[in-house]
Each structure stands twice: as structure tokens, then as C-alpha cells.
PDB file of C-alpha atoms in Angstrom:
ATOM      1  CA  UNK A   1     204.014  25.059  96.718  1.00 43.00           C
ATOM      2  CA  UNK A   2     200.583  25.576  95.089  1.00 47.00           C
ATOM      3  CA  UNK A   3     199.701  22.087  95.376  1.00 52.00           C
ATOM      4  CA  UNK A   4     200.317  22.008  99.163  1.00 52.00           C
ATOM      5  CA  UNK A   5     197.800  25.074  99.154  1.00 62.00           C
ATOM      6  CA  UNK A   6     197.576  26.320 103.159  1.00 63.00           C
ATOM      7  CA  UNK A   7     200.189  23.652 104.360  1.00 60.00           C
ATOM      8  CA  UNK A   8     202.652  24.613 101.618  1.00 63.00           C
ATOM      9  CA  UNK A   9     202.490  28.268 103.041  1.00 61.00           C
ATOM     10  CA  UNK A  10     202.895  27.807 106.441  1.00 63.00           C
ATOM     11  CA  UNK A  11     205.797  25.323 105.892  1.00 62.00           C
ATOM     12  CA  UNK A  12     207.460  28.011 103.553  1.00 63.00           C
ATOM     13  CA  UNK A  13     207.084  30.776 106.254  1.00 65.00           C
ATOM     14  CA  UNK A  14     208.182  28.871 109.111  1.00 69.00           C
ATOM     15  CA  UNK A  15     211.209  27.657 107.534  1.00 67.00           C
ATOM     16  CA  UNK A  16     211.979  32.057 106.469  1.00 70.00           C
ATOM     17  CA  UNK A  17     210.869  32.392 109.987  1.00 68.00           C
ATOM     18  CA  UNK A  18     214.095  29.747 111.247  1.00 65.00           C
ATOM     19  CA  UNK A  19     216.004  31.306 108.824  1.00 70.00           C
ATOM     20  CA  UNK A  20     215.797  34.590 110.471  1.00 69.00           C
ATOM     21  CA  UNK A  21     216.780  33.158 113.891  1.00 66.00           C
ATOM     22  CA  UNK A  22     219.431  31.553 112.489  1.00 66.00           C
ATOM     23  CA  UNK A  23     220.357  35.117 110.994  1.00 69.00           C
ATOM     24  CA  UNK A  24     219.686  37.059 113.961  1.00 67.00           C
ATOM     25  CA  UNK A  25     222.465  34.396 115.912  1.00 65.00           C
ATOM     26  CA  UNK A  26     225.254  34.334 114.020  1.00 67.00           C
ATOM     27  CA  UNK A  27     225.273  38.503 113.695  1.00 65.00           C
ATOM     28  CA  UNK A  28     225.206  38.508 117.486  1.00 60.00           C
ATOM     29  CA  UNK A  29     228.092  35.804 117.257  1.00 60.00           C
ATOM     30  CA  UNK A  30     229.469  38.250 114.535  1.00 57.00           C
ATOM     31  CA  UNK A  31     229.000  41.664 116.655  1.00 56.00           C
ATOM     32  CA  UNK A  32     230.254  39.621 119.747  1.00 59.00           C
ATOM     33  CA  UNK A  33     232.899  38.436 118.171  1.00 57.00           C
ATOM     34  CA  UNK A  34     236.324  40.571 119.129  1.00 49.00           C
ATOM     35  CA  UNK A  35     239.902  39.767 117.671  1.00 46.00           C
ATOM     36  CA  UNK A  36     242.111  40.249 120.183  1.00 46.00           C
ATOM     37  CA  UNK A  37     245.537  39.566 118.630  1.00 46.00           C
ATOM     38  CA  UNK A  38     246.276  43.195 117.358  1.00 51.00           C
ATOM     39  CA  UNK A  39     244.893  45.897 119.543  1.00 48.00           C
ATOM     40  CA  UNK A  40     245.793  48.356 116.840  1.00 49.00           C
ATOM     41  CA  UNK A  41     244.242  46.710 113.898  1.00 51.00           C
ATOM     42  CA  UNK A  42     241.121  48.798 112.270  1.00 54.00           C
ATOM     43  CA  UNK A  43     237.786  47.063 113.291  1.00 60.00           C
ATOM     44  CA  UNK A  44     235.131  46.271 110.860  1.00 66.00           C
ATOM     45  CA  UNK A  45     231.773  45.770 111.922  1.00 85.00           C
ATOM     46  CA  UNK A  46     230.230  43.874 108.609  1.00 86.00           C
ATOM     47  CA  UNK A  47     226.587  44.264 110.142  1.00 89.00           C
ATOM     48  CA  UNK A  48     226.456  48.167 109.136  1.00 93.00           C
ATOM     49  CA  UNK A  49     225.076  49.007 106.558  1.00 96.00           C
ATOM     50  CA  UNK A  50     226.357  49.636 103.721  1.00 96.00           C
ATOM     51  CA  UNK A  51     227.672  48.903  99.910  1.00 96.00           C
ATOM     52  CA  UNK A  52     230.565  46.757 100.780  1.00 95.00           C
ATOM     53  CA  UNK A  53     228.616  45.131 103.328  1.00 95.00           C
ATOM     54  CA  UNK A  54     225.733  44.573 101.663  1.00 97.00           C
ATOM     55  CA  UNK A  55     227.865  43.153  98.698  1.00 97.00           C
ATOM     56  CA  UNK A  56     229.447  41.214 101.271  1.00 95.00           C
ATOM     57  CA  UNK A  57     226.428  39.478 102.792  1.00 96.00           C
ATOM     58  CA  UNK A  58     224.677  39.040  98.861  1.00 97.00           C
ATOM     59  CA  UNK A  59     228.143  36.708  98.001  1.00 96.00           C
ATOM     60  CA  UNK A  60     227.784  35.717 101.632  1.00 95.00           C
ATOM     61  CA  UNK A  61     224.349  33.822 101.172  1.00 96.00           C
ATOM     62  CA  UNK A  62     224.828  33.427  97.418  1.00 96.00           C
ATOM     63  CA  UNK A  63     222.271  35.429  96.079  1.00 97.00           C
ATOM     64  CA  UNK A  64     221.673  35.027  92.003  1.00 97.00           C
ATOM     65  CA  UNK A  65     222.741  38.117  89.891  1.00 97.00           C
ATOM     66  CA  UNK A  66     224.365  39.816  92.259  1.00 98.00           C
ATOM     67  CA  UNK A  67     225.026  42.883  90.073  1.00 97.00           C
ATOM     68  CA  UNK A  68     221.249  43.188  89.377  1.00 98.00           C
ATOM     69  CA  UNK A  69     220.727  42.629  93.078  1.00 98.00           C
ATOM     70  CA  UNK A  70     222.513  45.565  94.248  1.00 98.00           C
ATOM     71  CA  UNK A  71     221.343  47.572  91.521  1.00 98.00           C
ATOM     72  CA  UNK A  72     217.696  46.919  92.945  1.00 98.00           C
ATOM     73  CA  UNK A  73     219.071  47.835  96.517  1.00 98.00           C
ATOM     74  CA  UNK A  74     220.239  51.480  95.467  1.00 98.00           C
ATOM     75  CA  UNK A  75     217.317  51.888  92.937  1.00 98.00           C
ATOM     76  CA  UNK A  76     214.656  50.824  96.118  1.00 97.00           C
ATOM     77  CA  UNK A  77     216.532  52.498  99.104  1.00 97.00           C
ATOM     78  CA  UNK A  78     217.202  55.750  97.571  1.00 97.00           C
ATOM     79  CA  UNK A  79     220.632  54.670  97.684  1.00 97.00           C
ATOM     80  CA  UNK A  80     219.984  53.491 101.090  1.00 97.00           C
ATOM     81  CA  UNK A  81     218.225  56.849 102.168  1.00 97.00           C
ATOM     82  CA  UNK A  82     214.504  56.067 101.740  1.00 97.00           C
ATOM     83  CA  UNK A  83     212.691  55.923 104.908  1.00 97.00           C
ATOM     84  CA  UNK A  84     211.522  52.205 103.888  1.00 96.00           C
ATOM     85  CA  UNK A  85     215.060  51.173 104.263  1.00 97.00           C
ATOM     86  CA  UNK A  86     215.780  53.120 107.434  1.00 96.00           C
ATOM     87  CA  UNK A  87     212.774  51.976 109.185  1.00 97.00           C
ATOM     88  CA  UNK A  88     211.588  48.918 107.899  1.00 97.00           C
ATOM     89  CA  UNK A  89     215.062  47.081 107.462  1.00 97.00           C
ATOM     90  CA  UNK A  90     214.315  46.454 104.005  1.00 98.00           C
ATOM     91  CA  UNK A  91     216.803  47.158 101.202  1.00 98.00           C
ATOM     92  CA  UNK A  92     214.199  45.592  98.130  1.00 98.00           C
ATOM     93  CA  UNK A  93     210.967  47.065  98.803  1.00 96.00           C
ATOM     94  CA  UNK A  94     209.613  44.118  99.611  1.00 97.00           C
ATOM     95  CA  UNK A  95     205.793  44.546  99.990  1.00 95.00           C
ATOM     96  CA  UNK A  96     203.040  42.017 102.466  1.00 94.00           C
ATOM     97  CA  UNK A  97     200.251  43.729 100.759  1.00 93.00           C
ATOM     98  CA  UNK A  98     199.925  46.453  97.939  1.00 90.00           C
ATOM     99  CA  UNK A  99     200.223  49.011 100.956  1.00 94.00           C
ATOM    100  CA  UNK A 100     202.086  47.866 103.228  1.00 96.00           C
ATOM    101  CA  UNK A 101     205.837  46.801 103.371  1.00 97.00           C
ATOM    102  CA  UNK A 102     207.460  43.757 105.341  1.00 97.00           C
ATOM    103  CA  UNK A 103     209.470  45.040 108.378  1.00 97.00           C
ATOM    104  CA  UNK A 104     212.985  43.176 109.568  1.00 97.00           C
ATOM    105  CA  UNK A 105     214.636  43.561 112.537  1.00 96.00           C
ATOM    106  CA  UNK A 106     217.589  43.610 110.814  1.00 96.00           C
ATOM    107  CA  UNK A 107     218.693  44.482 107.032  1.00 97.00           C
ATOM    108  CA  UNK A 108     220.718  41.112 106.839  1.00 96.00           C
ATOM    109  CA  UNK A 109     217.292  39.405 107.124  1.00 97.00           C
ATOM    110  CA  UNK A 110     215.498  40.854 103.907  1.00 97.00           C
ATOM    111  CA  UNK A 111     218.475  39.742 101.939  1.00 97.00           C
ATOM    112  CA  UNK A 112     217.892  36.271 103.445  1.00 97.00           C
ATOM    113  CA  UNK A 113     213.478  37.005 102.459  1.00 97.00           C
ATOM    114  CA  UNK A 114     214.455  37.727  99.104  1.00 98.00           C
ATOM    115  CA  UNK A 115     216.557  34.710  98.323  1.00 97.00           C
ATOM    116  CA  UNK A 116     214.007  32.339  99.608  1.00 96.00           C
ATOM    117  CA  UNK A 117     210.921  34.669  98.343  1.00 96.00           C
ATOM    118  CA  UNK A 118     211.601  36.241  95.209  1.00 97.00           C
ATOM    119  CA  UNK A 119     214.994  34.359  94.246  1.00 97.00           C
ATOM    120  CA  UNK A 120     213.483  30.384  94.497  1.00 96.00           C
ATOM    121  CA  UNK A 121     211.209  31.194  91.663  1.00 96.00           C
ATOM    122  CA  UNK A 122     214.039  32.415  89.317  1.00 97.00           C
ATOM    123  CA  UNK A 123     214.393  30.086  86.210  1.00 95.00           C
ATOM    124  CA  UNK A 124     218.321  30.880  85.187  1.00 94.00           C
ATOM    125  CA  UNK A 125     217.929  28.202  81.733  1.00 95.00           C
ATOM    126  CA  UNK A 126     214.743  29.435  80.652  1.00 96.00           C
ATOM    127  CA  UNK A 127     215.405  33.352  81.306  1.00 97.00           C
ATOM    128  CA  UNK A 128     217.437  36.113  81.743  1.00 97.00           C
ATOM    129  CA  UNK A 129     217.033  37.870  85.515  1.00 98.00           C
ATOM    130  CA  UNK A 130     214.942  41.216  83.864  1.00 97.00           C
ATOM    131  CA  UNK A 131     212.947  38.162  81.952  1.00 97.00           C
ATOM    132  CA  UNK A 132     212.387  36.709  85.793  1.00 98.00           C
ATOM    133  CA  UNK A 133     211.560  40.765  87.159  1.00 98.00           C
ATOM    134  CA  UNK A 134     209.144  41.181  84.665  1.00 97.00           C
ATOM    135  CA  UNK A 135     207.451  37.783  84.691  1.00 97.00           C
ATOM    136  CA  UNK A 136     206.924  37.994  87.988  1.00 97.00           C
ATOM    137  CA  UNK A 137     205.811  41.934  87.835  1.00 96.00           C
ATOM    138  CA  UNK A 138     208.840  42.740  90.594  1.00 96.00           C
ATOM    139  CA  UNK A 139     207.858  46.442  90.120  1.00 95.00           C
ATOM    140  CA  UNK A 140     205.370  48.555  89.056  1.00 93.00           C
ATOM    141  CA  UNK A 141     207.612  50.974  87.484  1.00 95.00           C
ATOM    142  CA  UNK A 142     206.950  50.336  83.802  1.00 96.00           C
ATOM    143  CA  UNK A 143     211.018  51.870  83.176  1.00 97.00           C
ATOM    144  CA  UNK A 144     212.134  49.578  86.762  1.00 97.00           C
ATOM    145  CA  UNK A 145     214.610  47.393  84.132  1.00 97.00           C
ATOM    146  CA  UNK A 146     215.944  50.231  82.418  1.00 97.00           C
ATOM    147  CA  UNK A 147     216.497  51.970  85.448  1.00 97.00           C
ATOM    148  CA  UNK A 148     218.039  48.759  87.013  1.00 97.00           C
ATOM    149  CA  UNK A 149     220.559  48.823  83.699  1.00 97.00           C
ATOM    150  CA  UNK A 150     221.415  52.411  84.029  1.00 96.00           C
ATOM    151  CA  UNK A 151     222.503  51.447  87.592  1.00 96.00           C
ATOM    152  CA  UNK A 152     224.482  48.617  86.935  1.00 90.00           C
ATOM    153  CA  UNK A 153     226.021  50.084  84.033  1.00 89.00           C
ATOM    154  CA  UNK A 154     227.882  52.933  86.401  1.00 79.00           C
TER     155      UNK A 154
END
């Protein structure tokens, strides 16, 4: 994408941009969607948030590491308390500028920004996923992988 310079960009963000209307469809489809065979049966709604539906939606759009992934979900959101999380739709800390965070209008969607963000630059044969963190300075939480261990490790 560097060689495209400007062009690359703008392609890049207008296909996240699709993505995210595509997104923002099929939960509509999925919150509109009402099984009507067994009035008695429990219903889920997989759109909340939370762990099993964020694990869920991670297998759901194939997200690399998933382990690590959700281990960087409770380690940003507080364990999906922070206010960044609550307000901002945004379960990786996910940053536009070194002050300001991206907003979603839906938590689905920064899953979807971080696949296609963080995730395309991922090199699985030539490093581990804390290799891929660090090279591409994730965090700047000097202990962020050993923290991210201790998580998973639970």
C-alpha cells in the first residue's frame, strides 16, 4: 500500500468503510431476525456484548490468534468496563491519532477495523503474534505482552 501512496489509502479506507455497511446490515438482519418455531425457546441476541459473543464474532470473521485477540480485548476494555469501550465501540484501543481514539457505531465493527488494519500486516511464517505486537509497537505499555500472557494464561 506504500507504493500506491494517497490512492492506496483511500482505496484501503473505502473498502473498511463497505465493510462496515456490510456489518451494520447483516446485524440488523441478525437483530431482525426472530425464530418463530418454539415460543418458549431462550433467545440470544449475539450483538450484546460480551465474552461469548465477542468470541463468537472473532471465529465469526476469522480473526488470527484468537486467544491473543481476546486477551487484548479484556486487557484494553477494562474487561469491557473502560469508558473507551462503552463509548467509542471499541474493544482494542484502537487509536486515529496519539490522542484520539476511532469511534464505531457498533463493537462488531472494530473487530472487523482490526482484521483489515492491524491483522493484514501480520506475518504468521516469519513471526510469532507478540513478535507482530511488538514490531509494529501495538502498545505503549513496555509489560503490554506479558500482561497479554498473564491473561491468556487464566
Amino acid at each position: 500500500m506504500r507504493n500506491l501512496g494517497y490512492l492506496g489509502y483511500y482505496l484501503f479506507f473505502i473498502g473498511i468503510f463497505l465493510i462496515g455497511l456490510w456489518a451494520r446490515k447483516n446485524i440488523k438482519e441478525i437483530k431482525n431476525n426472530k425464530k418463530k418455531e418454539n415460543p418458549t425457546q431462550t433467545k440470544i441476541n449475539i450483538t450484546t456484548l460480551n465474552e461469548q459473543n465477542i468470541i463468537y464474532w472473532i471465529n465469526y470473521f476469522e480473526l488470527k490468534e484468537p486467544e491473543i485477540v481476546l486477551s487484548q480485548i479484556k486487557l484494553e476494555t477494562g474487561y469491557l468496563n473502560s469508558k473507551i469501550c462503552i463509548n467509542n465501540n471499541n474493544l482494542l484501543g484502537l487509536m486515529k491519532s496519539k490522542t484520539e481514539y476511532y469511534k464505531f457505531s457498533h463493537w462488531i465493527e472494530s473487530l472487523i477495523f482490526y482484521k483489515y488494519k492491524i491483522q493484514n500486516r501480520y506475518k504468521p511464517n516469519k513471526e510469532t503474534y507478540y513478535q507482530f505486537l511488538i514490531r509494529i509497537k501495538y502498545a505503549e505499555d513496555n509489560y503490554y505482552i506479558k500482561k497479554l500472557k498473564q491473561i491468556n494464561d487464566k
